[in-house]
Amino acid sequence: MATTNAPAPAALGPVPFRDLCGVRPVSDVTTRSADNKLWLQRYQGTWVLESWVPGIMAIQRSFVPRRGDVVLGSPPKCGTTWLKALAFANMSRAAYPPAHPEHPLLRLNPHDCVPFMELLFATGTRKESKMNALPSPRLMNTHMQHSILPASVTTDQNLDCKIVYICREPKDMLVSLWHYTRRALPDVSSFLDVFEPACEGKCLCGPIWDHVLGYWNASKASPEKVLFLRYEDLLSDPVENVRKLARFVGQPFSVSEEEAGVLMDIVRLCSFDKLKNLEVNSADPSSDFANDWYFRKGEVGDWANHMTPDMARRLDAIVEEKLSGSGLSFL
Ligand code: PAP
């Protein structure tokens, strides 16, 4: 097992990955297959994109966490982009004051600031080594289920590397996933194409209930190691959740920062409207993928526009049955 006691370089991070490494962490849709399908593959009990498997295996084999690392975990379409922005703005606020007119998030998409591990570690990209170039504390994200993370990351005693997890009400997550997939793959047209397999557990990074339960149980066992956040809570009380996030990563807001409005500046900078309306996050008709795909509605309850009451009841019942006894519920 990889050790985690490597000395951390002087705290200078996080810095935008793209600024330091000169490359854009690859987007999900580049992983479509030649016949324009997203190929899901069973990997150690989880459903992942076939093209992520080499990266996942490389992470399991060789990822060495450093003191101060923060891994952002999430199922797809549960607020990763938002969490990346918030965590980056939070942890880099000394170097990049959030109200500064040249803040990196005003010119870079959050996914350019925080790399996606599965693709970064994929064989052949050679970007994996670029992780080593990042100054500490480093920020990175993964969609891997907790059960397939390397022990070097999950070991309870290893508080050097922390995990911040975000999940979302499963019906809204599925609707968001469907919209995203539809843009990437024109032959996915019906919501049922996503809904029916998901009810059986087959969806990207699913089963959904296993994904949330893995991190939920880990956060209950080690709350100082895993912070469990919910998209809906972030929407209803961003200030308190950002405060919680800052405390968790060991950078609580000082009284003077609170008085100076730094926390509010971060919330504003990372808000849906602010990020969505930036030029860097706008639609790009010349490309088959654009950053605007990450910013659709940003609301709670859009499922009602896509599911019948029966479909909603069916998925709710499946999810609640799987979560029963855990203390976690989405109802
Ligand atoms: P990813 O898994 O591809 O990284 P992710 O960012 O997790 O996607 O999810 C995208 C969802 O978060 C979108 O939800 P929707 O389809 O229901 O609208 C997107 O709109 C929403 N989102 C992105 N940024 C923000 C933000 N700053 N505040 C609130 N919601 C956001």
Short mmCIF file of C-alpha atoms and ligand atoms in Angstrom, two decimals:
data_model
loop_
_atom_site.label_atom_id
_atom_site.label_comp_id
_atom_site.label_asym_id
_atom_site.label_seq_id
_atom_site.Cartn_x
_atom_site.Cartn_y
_atom_site.Cartn_z
CA MET A 1 0.00 0.00 0.00
CA ALA A 2 1.25 3.48 -0.78
CA THR A 3 2.34 5.43 2.26
CA THR A 4 1.03 8.84 3.07
CA ASN A 5 3.81 10.26 5.14
CA ALA A 6 5.67 12.04 2.40
CA PRO A 7 6.49 15.51 3.64
CA ALA A 8 4.22 18.14 2.23
CA PRO A 9 5.86 20.96 0.31
CA ALA A 10 5.33 24.47 1.65
CA ALA A 11 1.63 25.28 1.52
CA LEU A 12 1.10 27.16 -1.71
CA GLY A 13 -1.85 25.32 -3.15
CA PRO A 14 -4.29 24.81 -4.46
CA VAL A 15 -3.41 26.42 -7.76
CA PRO A 16 -5.46 26.03 -10.93
CA PHE A 17 -4.42 22.74 -12.50
CA ARG A 18 -4.57 24.21 -15.96
CA ASP A 19 -2.30 27.14 -15.11
CA LEU A 20 0.37 24.89 -13.73
CA CYS A 21 0.14 21.97 -16.13
CA GLY A 22 -0.92 23.81 -19.27
CA VAL A 23 -3.54 21.21 -20.10
CA ARG A 24 -7.23 20.93 -19.62
CA PRO A 25 -8.32 17.97 -17.53
CA VAL A 26 -10.31 16.01 -20.13
CA SER A 27 -14.08 16.20 -20.08
CA ASP A 28 -16.33 13.18 -19.68
CA VAL A 29 -17.80 13.29 -23.15
CA THR A 30 -14.48 12.67 -24.83
CA THR A 31 -14.92 9.16 -23.49
CA ARG A 32 -17.75 8.24 -25.83
CA SER A 33 -17.10 5.25 -27.99
CA ALA A 34 -16.70 5.11 -31.75
CA ASP A 35 -20.35 4.15 -32.21
CA ASN A 36 -21.41 7.08 -30.05
CA LYS A 37 -22.36 5.12 -26.96
CA LEU A 38 -21.30 5.57 -23.38
CA TRP A 39 -19.97 2.17 -22.47
CA LEU A 40 -20.68 1.25 -18.92
CA GLN A 41 -18.59 -1.51 -17.46
CA ARG A 42 -18.93 -3.34 -14.17
CA TYR A 43 -15.80 -2.74 -12.14
CA GLN A 44 -15.47 -4.16 -8.63
CA GLY A 45 -19.21 -3.95 -8.09
CA THR A 46 -19.64 -0.48 -9.55
CA TRP A 47 -20.69 0.81 -12.97
CA VAL A 48 -18.05 2.97 -14.57
CA LEU A 49 -17.21 4.17 -18.03
CA GLU A 50 -15.04 1.67 -19.80
CA SER A 51 -12.55 4.40 -20.61
CA TRP A 52 -12.12 5.24 -16.93
CA VAL A 53 -11.06 1.75 -15.89
CA PRO A 54 -7.34 2.17 -16.67
CA GLY A 55 -7.34 5.40 -14.67
CA ILE A 56 -9.14 3.79 -11.74
CA MET A 57 -6.68 0.91 -11.74
CA ALA A 58 -3.77 3.34 -11.83
CA ILE A 59 -5.23 5.29 -8.91
CA GLN A 60 -5.67 2.09 -6.93
CA ARG A 61 -2.14 1.02 -7.76
CA SER A 62 -0.15 4.16 -7.46
CA PHE A 63 -1.91 7.19 -6.00
CA VAL A 64 0.07 8.47 -3.05
CA PRO A 65 -1.85 11.04 -1.04
CA ARG A 66 0.02 13.91 0.49
CA ARG A 67 -0.61 15.65 3.76
CA GLY A 68 -3.27 18.27 3.15
CA ASP A 69 -4.77 16.65 0.05
CA VAL A 70 -8.52 17.06 -0.30
CA VAL A 71 -10.39 14.62 -2.53
CA LEU A 72 -13.81 15.77 -3.67
CA GLY A 73 -16.05 12.74 -4.12
CA SER A 74 -19.42 12.67 -5.85
CA PRO A 75 -21.67 10.73 -8.14
CA PRO A 76 -21.97 12.51 -11.51
CA LYS A 77 -24.38 15.46 -11.75
CA CYS A 78 -24.64 16.04 -8.02
CA GLY A 79 -22.88 19.39 -7.75
CA THR A 80 -19.25 18.51 -8.53
CA THR A 81 -18.68 21.69 -10.53
CA TRP A 82 -20.07 23.81 -7.71
CA LEU A 83 -18.11 21.96 -5.04
CA LYS A 84 -14.92 22.30 -7.07
CA ALA A 85 -15.45 26.05 -7.29
CA LEU A 86 -16.29 26.40 -3.60
CA ALA A 87 -13.43 24.24 -2.37
CA PHE A 88 -10.94 25.92 -4.68
CA ALA A 89 -12.06 29.45 -3.80
CA ASN A 90 -12.06 28.52 -0.14
CA MET A 91 -8.69 26.85 0.10
CA SER A 92 -6.87 29.33 -2.14
CA ARG A 93 -8.40 32.47 -0.66
CA ALA A 94 -5.11 33.77 0.74
CA ALA A 95 -3.49 33.70 -2.71
CA TYR A 96 -6.64 34.56 -4.64
CA PRO A 97 -9.03 36.82 -2.71
CA PRO A 98 -12.50 35.83 -3.91
CA ALA A 99 -13.54 39.39 -4.76
CA HIS A 100 -10.43 40.05 -6.84
CA PRO A 101 -11.30 40.98 -10.45
CA GLU A 102 -8.67 38.53 -11.72
CA HIS A 103 -9.72 35.53 -9.68
CA PRO A 104 -8.93 32.28 -11.58
CA LEU A 105 -12.59 31.21 -11.49
CA LEU A 106 -13.46 34.24 -13.60
CA ARG A 107 -11.35 32.94 -16.49
CA LEU A 108 -11.30 29.17 -15.91
CA ASN A 109 -14.06 26.60 -15.58
CA PRO A 110 -13.94 24.90 -12.14
CA HIS A 111 -12.98 21.65 -13.90
CA ASP A 112 -9.86 23.41 -15.18
CA CYS A 113 -8.90 24.29 -11.63
CA VAL A 114 -9.48 20.90 -10.00
CA PRO A 115 -8.49 17.77 -11.95
CA PHE A 116 -10.67 14.69 -12.40
CA MET A 117 -8.60 11.75 -11.21
CA GLU A 118 -10.03 8.92 -13.32
CA LEU A 119 -9.05 10.59 -16.58
CA LEU A 120 -5.87 12.10 -15.25
CA PHE A 121 -4.55 8.71 -14.27
CA ALA A 122 -5.72 6.94 -17.42
CA THR A 123 -2.90 5.08 -19.10
CA GLY A 124 -1.36 7.02 -21.89
CA THR A 125 -2.41 10.49 -20.84
CA ARG A 126 0.86 10.99 -18.95
CA LYS A 127 -0.87 13.68 -16.98
CA GLU A 128 -0.75 11.61 -13.82
CA SER A 129 2.76 12.87 -13.13
CA LYS A 130 1.41 16.40 -13.30
CA MET A 131 -0.37 15.73 -10.03
CA ASN A 132 3.06 15.57 -8.45
CA ALA A 133 3.82 19.04 -9.70
CA LEU A 134 0.89 20.55 -7.85
CA PRO A 135 1.83 22.33 -4.63
CA SER A 136 0.10 21.31 -1.42
CA PRO A 137 -2.58 21.34 -0.40
CA ARG A 138 -3.85 19.69 -3.58
CA LEU A 139 -7.46 19.46 -4.63
CA MET A 140 -8.79 16.73 -6.91
CA ASN A 141 -12.06 14.99 -7.61
CA THR A 142 -13.30 11.51 -8.27
CA HIS A 143 -16.60 9.84 -9.10
CA MET A 144 -15.33 6.51 -7.75
CA GLN A 145 -17.42 4.79 -5.14
CA HIS A 146 -15.89 4.74 -1.67
CA SER A 147 -15.50 0.96 -1.87
CA ILE A 148 -13.04 1.21 -4.78
CA LEU A 149 -10.93 4.10 -3.50
CA PRO A 150 -7.40 3.02 -2.62
CA ALA A 151 -6.78 2.21 1.03
CA SER A 152 -4.18 4.98 1.08
CA VAL A 153 -7.07 7.43 0.80
CA THR A 154 -9.72 5.74 2.92
CA THR A 155 -7.74 4.41 5.86
CA ASP A 156 -9.35 5.94 8.91
CA GLN A 157 -6.11 6.75 10.67
CA ASN A 158 -4.89 8.67 7.68
CA LEU A 159 -6.32 12.08 8.38
CA ASP A 160 -3.67 13.65 6.17
CA CYS A 161 -5.93 13.19 3.17
CA LYS A 162 -9.51 14.29 3.63
CA ILE A 163 -12.60 13.61 1.58
CA VAL A 164 -15.43 16.05 0.90
CA TYR A 165 -18.44 14.30 -0.60
CA ILE A 166 -21.52 15.76 -2.23
CA CYS A 167 -24.66 13.89 -3.21
CA ARG A 168 -28.03 14.91 -4.54
CA GLU A 169 -31.61 13.74 -4.45
CA PRO A 170 -31.46 10.78 -6.90
CA LYS A 171 -34.40 11.79 -9.11
CA ASP A 172 -32.87 15.23 -9.78
CA MET A 173 -29.49 13.64 -10.29
CA LEU A 174 -30.91 11.29 -12.94
CA VAL A 175 -32.67 14.11 -14.76
CA SER A 176 -29.46 16.12 -14.82
CA LEU A 177 -27.54 13.07 -16.04
CA TRP A 178 -30.06 12.49 -18.79
CA HIS A 179 -29.81 16.07 -20.06
CA TYR A 180 -26.03 15.87 -20.06
CA THR A 181 -25.91 12.49 -21.76
CA ARG A 182 -28.38 13.62 -24.37
CA ARG A 183 -26.14 16.49 -25.37
CA ALA A 184 -23.18 14.17 -25.65
CA LEU A 185 -25.00 11.31 -27.34
CA PRO A 186 -27.83 12.32 -29.66
CA ASP A 187 -29.15 8.74 -29.83
CA VAL A 188 -30.08 8.85 -26.13
CA SER A 189 -33.44 10.50 -26.51
CA SER A 190 -35.85 9.12 -23.97
CA PHE A 191 -35.54 9.72 -20.26
CA LEU A 192 -36.52 6.07 -19.86
CA ASP A 193 -33.14 5.15 -21.44
CA VAL A 194 -31.55 6.42 -18.23
CA PHE A 195 -34.35 5.80 -15.75
CA GLU A 196 -35.07 2.10 -16.30
CA PRO A 197 -31.46 0.84 -15.96
CA ALA A 198 -30.90 3.17 -12.98
CA CYS A 199 -33.78 1.50 -11.12
CA GLU A 200 -31.86 -1.75 -11.54
CA GLY A 201 -28.70 -0.10 -10.25
CA LYS A 202 -27.14 0.42 -13.67
CA CYS A 203 -26.18 4.03 -14.14
CA LEU A 204 -22.92 5.91 -14.35
CA CYS A 205 -21.04 5.27 -11.07
CA GLY A 206 -24.05 3.43 -9.71
CA PRO A 207 -25.81 1.84 -8.12
CA ILE A 208 -26.72 5.29 -6.84
CA TRP A 209 -27.58 3.97 -3.38
CA ASP A 210 -24.24 2.20 -3.04
CA HIS A 211 -22.43 5.40 -3.97
CA VAL A 212 -24.08 7.52 -1.29
CA LEU A 213 -24.09 4.78 1.34
CA GLY A 214 -20.35 4.17 1.01
CA TYR A 215 -19.46 7.76 1.77
CA TRP A 216 -22.30 8.18 4.27
CA ASN A 217 -21.08 5.25 6.35
CA ALA A 218 -17.49 6.48 6.11
CA SER A 219 -18.53 9.94 7.29
CA LYS A 220 -20.41 8.44 10.24
CA ALA A 221 -17.40 6.32 11.17
CA SER A 222 -14.87 9.17 10.72
CA PRO A 223 -16.50 12.58 10.57
CA GLU A 224 -13.11 14.26 10.75
CA LYS A 225 -12.01 12.32 7.66
CA VAL A 226 -15.12 12.49 5.44
CA LEU A 227 -17.44 15.48 5.18
CA PHE A 228 -20.83 14.53 3.75
CA LEU A 229 -22.66 17.35 1.97
CA ARG A 230 -25.94 17.48 0.09
CA TYR A 231 -26.63 19.61 -2.96
CA GLU A 232 -30.01 20.67 -1.58
CA ASP A 233 -28.44 21.86 1.70
CA LEU A 234 -25.88 23.88 -0.22
CA LEU A 235 -28.66 25.54 -2.17
CA SER A 236 -30.74 26.34 0.90
CA ASP A 237 -27.87 27.50 3.12
CA PRO A 238 -24.67 28.08 1.17
CA VAL A 239 -23.11 30.26 3.85
CA GLU A 240 -23.29 27.70 6.64
CA ASN A 241 -22.14 24.91 4.35
CA VAL A 242 -19.14 26.89 3.10
CA ARG A 243 -18.28 27.69 6.72
CA LYS A 244 -18.46 23.96 7.48
CA LEU A 245 -16.29 23.15 4.48
CA ALA A 246 -13.64 25.69 5.53
CA ARG A 247 -13.53 24.31 9.07
CA PHE A 248 -13.30 20.76 7.77
CA VAL A 249 -10.29 21.44 5.54
CA GLY A 250 -8.55 23.19 8.42
CA GLN A 251 -9.00 26.74 7.16
CA PRO A 252 -11.84 28.18 9.26
CA PHE A 253 -12.83 31.76 8.58
CA SER A 254 -11.36 34.17 11.10
CA VAL A 255 -13.57 36.77 12.70
CA SER A 256 -11.90 39.43 10.60
CA GLU A 257 -12.50 37.45 7.41
CA GLU A 258 -16.15 37.01 8.31
CA GLU A 259 -16.44 40.72 9.06
CA ALA A 260 -14.73 41.60 5.80
CA GLY A 261 -17.30 39.47 3.93
CA VAL A 262 -14.82 36.92 2.55
CA LEU A 263 -17.23 34.04 3.07
CA MET A 264 -20.02 35.87 1.25
CA ASP A 265 -17.58 36.75 -1.53
CA ILE A 266 -16.89 33.04 -2.04
CA VAL A 267 -20.58 32.17 -2.08
CA ARG A 268 -21.24 34.92 -4.64
CA LEU A 269 -18.26 34.03 -6.82
CA CYS A 270 -19.35 30.38 -7.00
CA SER A 271 -23.06 30.96 -7.36
CA PHE A 272 -24.86 29.41 -10.31
CA ASP A 273 -25.75 32.75 -11.91
CA LYS A 274 -22.26 34.15 -11.55
CA LEU A 275 -20.48 31.13 -13.01
CA LYS A 276 -23.03 30.40 -15.70
CA ASN A 277 -22.84 33.92 -17.09
CA LEU A 278 -19.07 34.06 -17.39
CA GLU A 279 -17.67 34.02 -20.89
CA VAL A 280 -15.51 31.00 -20.11
CA ASN A 281 -18.63 29.03 -19.21
CA SER A 282 -20.73 30.06 -22.17
CA ALA A 283 -21.87 27.96 -25.12
CA ASP A 284 -19.38 27.31 -27.88
CA PRO A 285 -21.12 26.46 -31.17
CA SER A 286 -17.82 25.57 -32.81
CA SER A 287 -17.17 22.75 -30.35
CA ASP A 288 -19.02 19.48 -29.67
CA PHE A 289 -18.53 20.17 -25.99
CA ALA A 290 -18.69 23.43 -24.11
CA ASN A 291 -18.43 24.48 -20.51
CA ASP A 292 -22.05 25.62 -20.49
CA TRP A 293 -23.04 21.94 -20.25
CA TYR A 294 -22.11 22.05 -16.59
CA PHE A 295 -24.62 24.82 -15.88
CA ARG A 296 -28.20 23.95 -16.77
CA LYS A 297 -30.87 24.87 -14.19
CA GLY A 298 -29.24 24.44 -10.82
CA GLU A 299 -32.55 23.81 -9.06
CA VAL A 300 -34.25 21.33 -6.78
CA GLY A 301 -37.23 19.35 -8.06
CA ASP A 302 -36.75 19.41 -11.84
CA TRP A 303 -37.54 15.68 -11.77
CA ALA A 304 -41.23 16.59 -11.68
CA ASN A 305 -40.92 17.81 -15.28
CA HIS A 306 -39.66 14.44 -16.45
CA MET A 307 -41.17 11.73 -14.27
CA THR A 308 -44.71 10.64 -13.68
CA PRO A 309 -45.78 10.33 -10.04
CA ASP A 310 -45.59 6.54 -10.47
CA MET A 311 -42.00 6.67 -11.70
CA ALA A 312 -41.06 8.92 -8.81
CA ARG A 313 -42.72 6.62 -6.27
CA ARG A 314 -40.99 3.61 -7.76
CA LEU A 315 -37.50 5.11 -7.61
CA ASP A 316 -38.12 6.61 -4.16
CA ALA A 317 -39.20 3.21 -2.86
CA ILE A 318 -36.14 1.45 -4.28
CA VAL A 319 -33.74 4.05 -2.91
CA GLU A 320 -35.34 4.25 0.52
CA GLU A 321 -35.38 0.48 0.83
CA LYS A 322 -31.67 0.34 0.01
CA LEU A 323 -30.91 3.13 2.50
CA SER A 324 -33.11 1.78 5.27
CA GLY A 325 -31.37 1.50 8.61
CA SER A 326 -28.54 3.79 7.55
CA GLY A 327 -29.99 7.01 8.95
CA LEU A 328 -29.85 8.54 5.46
CA SER A 329 -32.97 9.41 3.51
CA PHE A 330 -33.84 11.51 0.48
CA LEU A 331 -37.53 11.89 1.33
P1 PAP B 1 -20.38 16.68 -13.37
O1 PAP B 1 -20.66 15.40 -12.65
O2 PAP B 1 -20.35 16.53 -14.88
O3 PAP B 1 -19.16 17.39 -12.87
P2 PAP B 1 -22.03 18.32 -11.76
O4 PAP B 1 -21.36 19.62 -11.65
O5 PAP B 1 -21.88 17.38 -10.62
O6 PAP B 1 -21.63 17.63 -13.11
O7 PAP B 1 -23.60 18.52 -11.92
C1 PAP B 1 -24.16 19.46 -12.77
C2 PAP B 1 -25.39 19.98 -12.05
O8 PAP B 1 -24.99 20.96 -11.08
C3 PAP B 1 -26.30 20.69 -13.01
O9 PAP B 1 -27.61 20.48 -12.48
P3 PAP B 1 -28.94 20.56 -13.40
O10 PAP B 1 -28.70 19.74 -14.61
O11 PAP B 1 -30.03 20.00 -12.54
O12 PAP B 1 -29.15 22.00 -13.68
C4 PAP B 1 -25.85 22.13 -12.87
O13 PAP B 1 -26.80 23.07 -13.30
C5 PAP B 1 -25.60 22.21 -11.39
N1 PAP B 1 -24.67 23.29 -11.02
C6 PAP B 1 -23.48 23.59 -11.62
N2 PAP B 1 -22.93 24.64 -11.01
C7 PAP B 1 -23.76 25.02 -10.02
C8 PAP B 1 -23.73 26.07 -9.05
N3 PAP B 1 -22.74 26.94 -9.00
N4 PAP B 1 -24.77 26.17 -8.20
C9 PAP B 1 -25.79 25.30 -8.25
N5 PAP B 1 -25.88 24.28 -9.14
C10 PAP B 1 -24.87 24.15 -10.02
#
